[in-house]
Coordinates of C-alpha atoms in Angstrom, one line a residue:
G1466 CA 110.8 115.8 87.4
H1467 CA 111.0 112.4 86.1
K1468 CA 107.4 112.3 85.4
C1469 CA 107.2 115.5 83.0
R1470 CA 110.4 114.4 81.3
L1471 CA 108.5 111.1 80.4
V1472 CA 105.7 113.2 79.0
R1473 CA 107.8 115.4 77.0
I1474 CA 109.6 112.8 75.4
I1475 CA 106.7 110.8 74.8
V1476 CA 105.2 114.1 73.2
Y1477 CA 107.8 115.3 71.5
D1478 CA 108.2 111.9 69.6
R1479 CA 104.5 112.0 68.7
K1480 CA 104.8 115.4 67.1
K1481 CA 108.4 114.1 65.3
C1482 CA 106.6 110.9 64.0
A1483 CA 103.6 113.2 62.7
N1484 CA 105.7 115.2 60.3
Q1485 CA 107.6 112.2 58.8
V1486 CA 106.7 111.0 55.9
D1487 CA 109.2 107.8 55.8
P1488 CA 107.1 105.2 58.1
E1489 CA 110.9 103.1 58.6
A1490 CA 111.9 106.6 60.1
A1491 CA 108.9 107.2 62.0
L1492 CA 109.6 103.7 63.5
G1493 CA 113.2 104.4 64.5
S1494 CA 112.2 107.1 65.6
R1495 CA 109.1 105.5 68.3
K1496 CA 112.0 102.9 69.1
R1497 CA 114.7 105.3 70.4
A1498 CA 111.7 107.1 72.4
L1499 CA 110.9 103.9 74.3
T1500 CA 114.8 102.8 75.0
I1501 CA 114.9 106.1 76.4
L1502 CA 111.8 105.8 78.4
L1503 CA 112.7 102.6 79.7
R1504 CA 116.3 103.4 80.4
T1505 CA 114.7 106.9 82.4
L1506 CA 112.4 104.2 84.6
A1507 CA 115.2 102.0 84.7
T1508 CA 117.5 104.5 86.2
P1509 CA 117.5 105.1 90.1
E1510 CA 116.2 108.0 91.6
E1511 CA 117.7 111.2 92.2
G1512 CA 119.4 111.1 95.6
N1513 CA 119.1 107.5 96.1
D1514 CA 122.8 107.0 94.5
G1515 CA 124.4 106.4 97.7
G1516 CA 125.8 109.8 98.4
S1517 CA 125.1 111.7 101.5
A1518 CA 122.0 110.8 103.7
P1519 CA 119.5 113.4 104.4
S1520 CA 119.6 115.1 107.7
N1521 CA 116.6 112.9 109.1
S1522 CA 117.1 111.5 112.0
N1523 CA 115.1 108.2 111.5
F1524 CA 116.9 108.2 108.0
A1525 CA 119.8 108.0 109.6
R1526 CA 119.0 105.2 112.2
R1527 CA 117.7 102.8 109.0
L1528 CA 120.6 103.5 107.1
K1529 CA 123.0 102.5 109.9
R1530 CA 121.1 99.1 110.2
K1531 CA 121.9 98.4 106.1
Q1532 CA 123.3 100.0 103.0
F1533 CA 120.6 102.8 101.4
A1534 CA 119.6 100.5 98.2
Q1535 CA 119.3 102.2 94.9
V1536 CA 115.5 102.3 93.7
P1537 CA 114.6 102.8 89.8
R1538 CA 112.0 105.4 89.0
I1539 CA 109.4 102.8 88.3
V1540 CA 109.5 101.4 91.4
S1541 CA 108.9 105.0 93.2
I1542 CA 106.2 106.1 90.8
E1543 CA 104.3 102.3 91.8
R1544 CA 104.8 103.2 95.6
V1545 CA 103.3 106.3 95.1
A1546 CA 100.8 105.0 93.2
R1547 CA 99.7 102.6 96.1
R1548 CA 100.0 104.8 98.8
E1549 CA 97.4 107.5 96.8
A1550 CA 95.4 104.1 95.9
K1551 CA 95.0 103.7 99.8
A1552 CA 94.8 107.3 101.1
G1553 CA 92.8 108.7 98.2
A1554 CA 90.4 106.9 97.1
T1555 CA 86.7 108.0 97.1
M1556 CA 83.6 106.2 96.9
E1557 CA 82.8 107.1 93.3
D1558 CA 86.7 106.4 92.5
M1559 CA 86.2 102.9 93.9
D1560 CA 82.9 102.2 92.2
S1561 CA 84.2 103.1 89.1
R1562 CA 86.9 99.9 89.7
L1563 CA 84.6 97.7 89.3
P1564 CA 85.5 95.3 86.3
P1565 CA 83.5 96.2 83.4
G1566 CA 80.6 93.3 82.2
L1567 CA 81.2 91.2 85.0
E1568 CA 78.3 90.5 87.5
T1569 CA 78.6 90.9 91.0
P1570 CA 76.0 90.5 94.0
K1571 CA 73.5 93.1 94.3
Y1572 CA 73.4 95.3 97.6
E1573 CA 72.1 98.7 98.8
V1574 CA 73.8 101.0 101.1
L1575 CA 72.0 101.6 104.2
A1576 CA 75.1 103.6 106.0
R1577 CA 78.1 105.5 104.7
R1578 CA 80.4 106.4 107.3
G1579 CA 83.3 107.7 105.4
N1580 CA 86.9 106.6 104.5
G1581 CA 85.5 103.7 102.8
Y1582 CA 83.3 102.4 105.3
E1583 CA 79.7 101.5 105.1
V1584 CA 76.7 99.0 105.6
R1585 CA 75.1 97.2 102.9
R1586 CA 71.7 94.9 102.2
Y1587 CA 72.7 92.3 99.9
D1588 CA 69.8 90.7 97.8
G1589 CA 70.7 86.5 97.9
Y1590 CA 73.2 84.9 95.8
S1591 CA 75.3 81.4 95.2
L1592 CA 78.9 80.8 95.7
C1593 CA 80.9 78.0 94.6
T1594 CA 83.3 77.2 97.1
V1595 CA 86.5 75.1 97.9
S1596 CA 89.0 74.7 100.8
M1597 CA 92.2 75.9 100.5
N1598 CA 94.0 73.5 102.6
A1599 CA 92.3 70.0 101.3
A1600 CA 94.6 67.9 98.8
R1601 CA 93.0 67.5 95.6
P1602 CA 93.6 64.9 92.9
S1603 CA 96.0 65.5 90.1
D1604 CA 93.7 64.0 87.5
S1605 CA 93.2 67.0 84.9
T1606 CA 89.7 66.0 84.6
R1607 CA 89.2 66.6 88.3
T1608 CA 89.5 70.2 87.9
D1609 CA 92.4 70.6 89.7
A1610 CA 96.5 69.6 91.1
K1611 CA 97.0 68.3 94.8
I1612 CA 98.3 70.8 97.2
S1613 CA 101.6 69.7 97.8
N1614 CA 103.0 73.3 99.0
P1615 CA 100.4 75.3 101.2
Q1616 CA 102.3 78.5 99.7
L1617 CA 100.5 77.8 96.8
A1618 CA 96.7 77.1 98.5
G1619 CA 95.7 80.2 96.9
A1620 CA 96.4 79.8 93.1
S1621 CA 95.3 75.6 93.6
S1622 CA 91.9 77.0 95.0
F1623 CA 91.9 79.5 92.1
G1624 CA 92.6 77.2 89.8
A1625 CA 89.6 74.5 91.1
L1626 CA 87.2 77.3 90.9
A1627 CA 88.2 78.7 87.5
G1628 CA 88.2 75.3 86.2
Y1629 CA 84.4 74.4 87.4
L1630 CA 83.0 77.5 86.3
F1631 CA 85.1 77.1 82.4
G1632 CA 83.6 73.6 81.6
K1633 CA 85.1 71.2 84.6
N1634 CA 82.1 70.1 85.5
D1635 CA 79.2 66.9 84.9
K1636 CA 77.6 69.2 81.8
S1637 CA 81.2 70.3 80.6
L1638 CA 79.4 74.1 80.4
S1639 CA 81.3 76.8 80.2
M1640 CA 79.4 79.8 82.7
K1641 CA 80.7 83.3 82.7
M1642 CA 83.4 84.5 85.0
T1643 CA 81.6 87.1 87.9
T1644 CA 83.2 89.1 90.6
P1645 CA 84.8 89.1 93.5
V1646 CA 87.1 86.6 94.6
V1647 CA 85.9 85.9 98.6
T1648 CA 88.6 84.4 100.9
T1649 CA 87.5 83.8 104.1
G1650 CA 88.6 81.8 107.8
Q1651 CA 92.0 81.6 108.9
E1652 CA 94.9 78.3 109.0
D1653 CA 93.3 75.2 107.9
A1654 CA 89.6 76.5 108.1
R1655 CA 90.3 78.9 104.8
Q1656 CA 87.7 78.6 102.2
M1657 CA 87.7 80.5 98.8
S1658 CA 84.7 81.1 97.0
F1659 CA 83.6 82.5 93.6
V1660 CA 80.2 84.2 92.9
M1661 CA 78.1 82.1 90.4
P1662 CA 75.9 83.8 87.5
S1663 CA 73.2 85.1 88.6
E1664 CA 71.0 82.6 86.9
Y1665 CA 71.8 80.5 89.7
W1666 CA 71.1 83.2 92.8
Q1667 CA 67.4 81.7 93.6
E1668 CA 66.6 79.3 96.0
D1669 CA 65.3 76.7 93.2
S1670 CA 67.6 77.5 90.8
L1671 CA 70.9 76.3 92.1
N1672 CA 69.7 72.9 92.0
S1673 CA 70.0 73.2 88.0
A1674 CA 73.4 74.3 87.9
P1675 CA 76.5 71.9 86.8
K1676 CA 77.8 69.7 89.3
P1677 CA 81.2 70.1 90.0
F1678 CA 83.4 66.6 89.8
D1679 CA 83.0 64.4 93.1
A1680 CA 86.7 64.7 93.5
S1681 CA 87.2 68.3 92.5
G1682 CA 86.7 69.6 96.2
V1683 CA 84.2 72.1 94.7
V1684 CA 80.7 72.5 96.5
L1685 CA 78.1 74.5 95.6
E1686 CA 76.1 76.8 98.2
R1687 CA 74.2 79.6 98.8
D1688 CA 74.2 83.0 100.4
A1689 CA 71.1 84.5 101.6
G1690 CA 72.5 88.0 101.8
G1691 CA 71.7 90.1 104.7
D1692 CA 73.2 93.3 106.1
R1693 CA 76.8 93.6 106.0
A1694 CA 79.7 96.4 107.0
V1695 CA 82.5 96.8 104.7
L1696 CA 85.8 98.6 104.6
M1697 CA 87.1 99.3 100.9
F1698 CA 90.6 99.2 100.0
G1699 CA 93.1 100.0 96.8
G1700 CA 96.7 98.5 96.5
F1701 CA 97.6 94.9 96.6
A1702 CA 95.5 93.1 99.4
G1703 CA 98.8 91.4 101.0
K1704 CA 98.4 89.3 104.3
R1705 CA 99.7 92.4 107.0
E1706 CA 97.5 94.7 105.1
V1707 CA 94.3 92.7 105.1
E1708 CA 94.8 91.5 109.0
K1709 CA 95.1 95.3 109.6
L1710 CA 92.0 96.5 108.0
K1711 CA 90.1 93.6 109.4
S1712 CA 91.1 94.5 112.8
D1713 CA 90.3 98.3 111.7
L1714 CA 86.7 97.0 110.5
L1715 CA 85.9 95.6 113.7
E1716 CA 87.1 98.6 115.9
R1717 CA 84.9 100.9 113.8
L1718 CA 81.9 98.5 114.1
E1719 CA 82.8 99.0 118.3
N1720 CA 82.3 102.4 118.2
D1721 CA 79.4 102.4 115.4
R1722 CA 76.3 103.9 117.2
E1723 CA 73.9 101.6 115.1
W1724 CA 75.4 98.3 113.9
E1725 CA 77.4 95.6 115.5
C1726 CA 79.1 92.3 114.3
Q1727 CA 77.4 89.1 114.3
Q1728 CA 79.4 86.6 116.9
G1729 CA 81.7 84.0 116.1
I1730 CA 81.5 85.0 111.5
P1731 CA 84.8 85.2 110.4
V1732 CA 85.7 88.7 108.6
A1733 CA 85.9 88.0 104.7
L1734 CA 88.2 89.5 102.3
L1735 CA 86.6 90.4 98.9
Q1736 CA 89.3 90.8 95.9
Y1737 CA 87.4 92.0 92.6
N1738 CA 89.8 92.6 90.1
D1739 CA 92.3 90.1 88.0
P1740 CA 95.7 89.8 88.5
F1741 CA 97.1 92.6 85.9
T1742 CA 95.2 95.3 87.5
P1743 CA 97.7 97.6 88.3
P1744 CA 97.7 98.5 92.3
W1745 CA 95.9 102.1 91.7
K1746 CA 93.4 100.7 89.8
R1747 CA 92.3 97.8 92.4
R1748 CA 89.4 97.6 94.1
N1749 CA 89.6 95.1 97.6
E1750 CA 87.1 94.8 100.6
V1751 CA 86.7 93.2 104.3
S1752 CA 83.4 92.3 105.0
V1753 CA 81.7 91.3 108.0
P1754 CA 77.7 90.7 108.7
V1755 CA 76.1 92.7 110.9
V1756 CA 72.9 93.6 113.2
R1757 CA 71.7 96.8 114.8
K1758 CA 72.4 97.2 117.9
A1759 CA 69.3 97.0 120.9
A1760 CA 67.3 100.4 121.2
S1761 CA 68.4 101.0 124.4
S1762 CA 72.4 100.7 123.4
F1763 CA 71.5 102.5 120.2
S1764 CA 69.8 105.4 122.2
S1765 CA 72.6 105.2 125.3
N1766 CA 75.3 105.8 122.3

């Protein structure tokens, strides 16, 4: 297939360059190989050229609704990677997707049910949090620009929190980046949070943390930790996908013999990787606080 062809192109080019003494000739060979590679990735998949459609009836019905589009190979490769990231990742693989060198809240696994679903007990940690809907001033010394477009609320909130961590605070102190980014709530009550560096995780140490500017919208708070049910998944955390997984997590808890969710607390979305991480290397989670079911309920199930 096309993947094998790409590998052969690269391997052949490396062998050819290794046998060439002239650096300019070697560079030219690499450029030609790169050109071939880019053309191959941009070429539509075989069979996606608008010709005869497969006999599958579902495909035929879709084809009647709109003209079959040509799909470049690179898009097909990404789609395959996304499907594999969601369906085939093991717990060990998910652990390997944590960004190296970044602090993250500590926990122990209390129960592991499979398919990315587990119950954890978290130690306490601290957060800097901002509303994703509240307007903020345009003065750059105040961390972030006013939100004028609700669709940009996520980017604006991220900028406010990153600004605080990277020095736009009362001490002009730049702190370490952490993971994950936490999003909670719905509609007007949505909030985004960054985990604070570990030196501020204790109850008394948060008081010594740099203070956000008054008008930035950023507030500091401590999470006491506790038990949470978590469902891990890869790929990009699109809105529809996240809502589906939140429902899936709550459904699993309804059928869990030992744990149940705390009422009235929304399911949170946790995203661990930077925006440039490819979907097949990303780790995301939906999470909700839980308590053990009553002994009578546990024994009856």
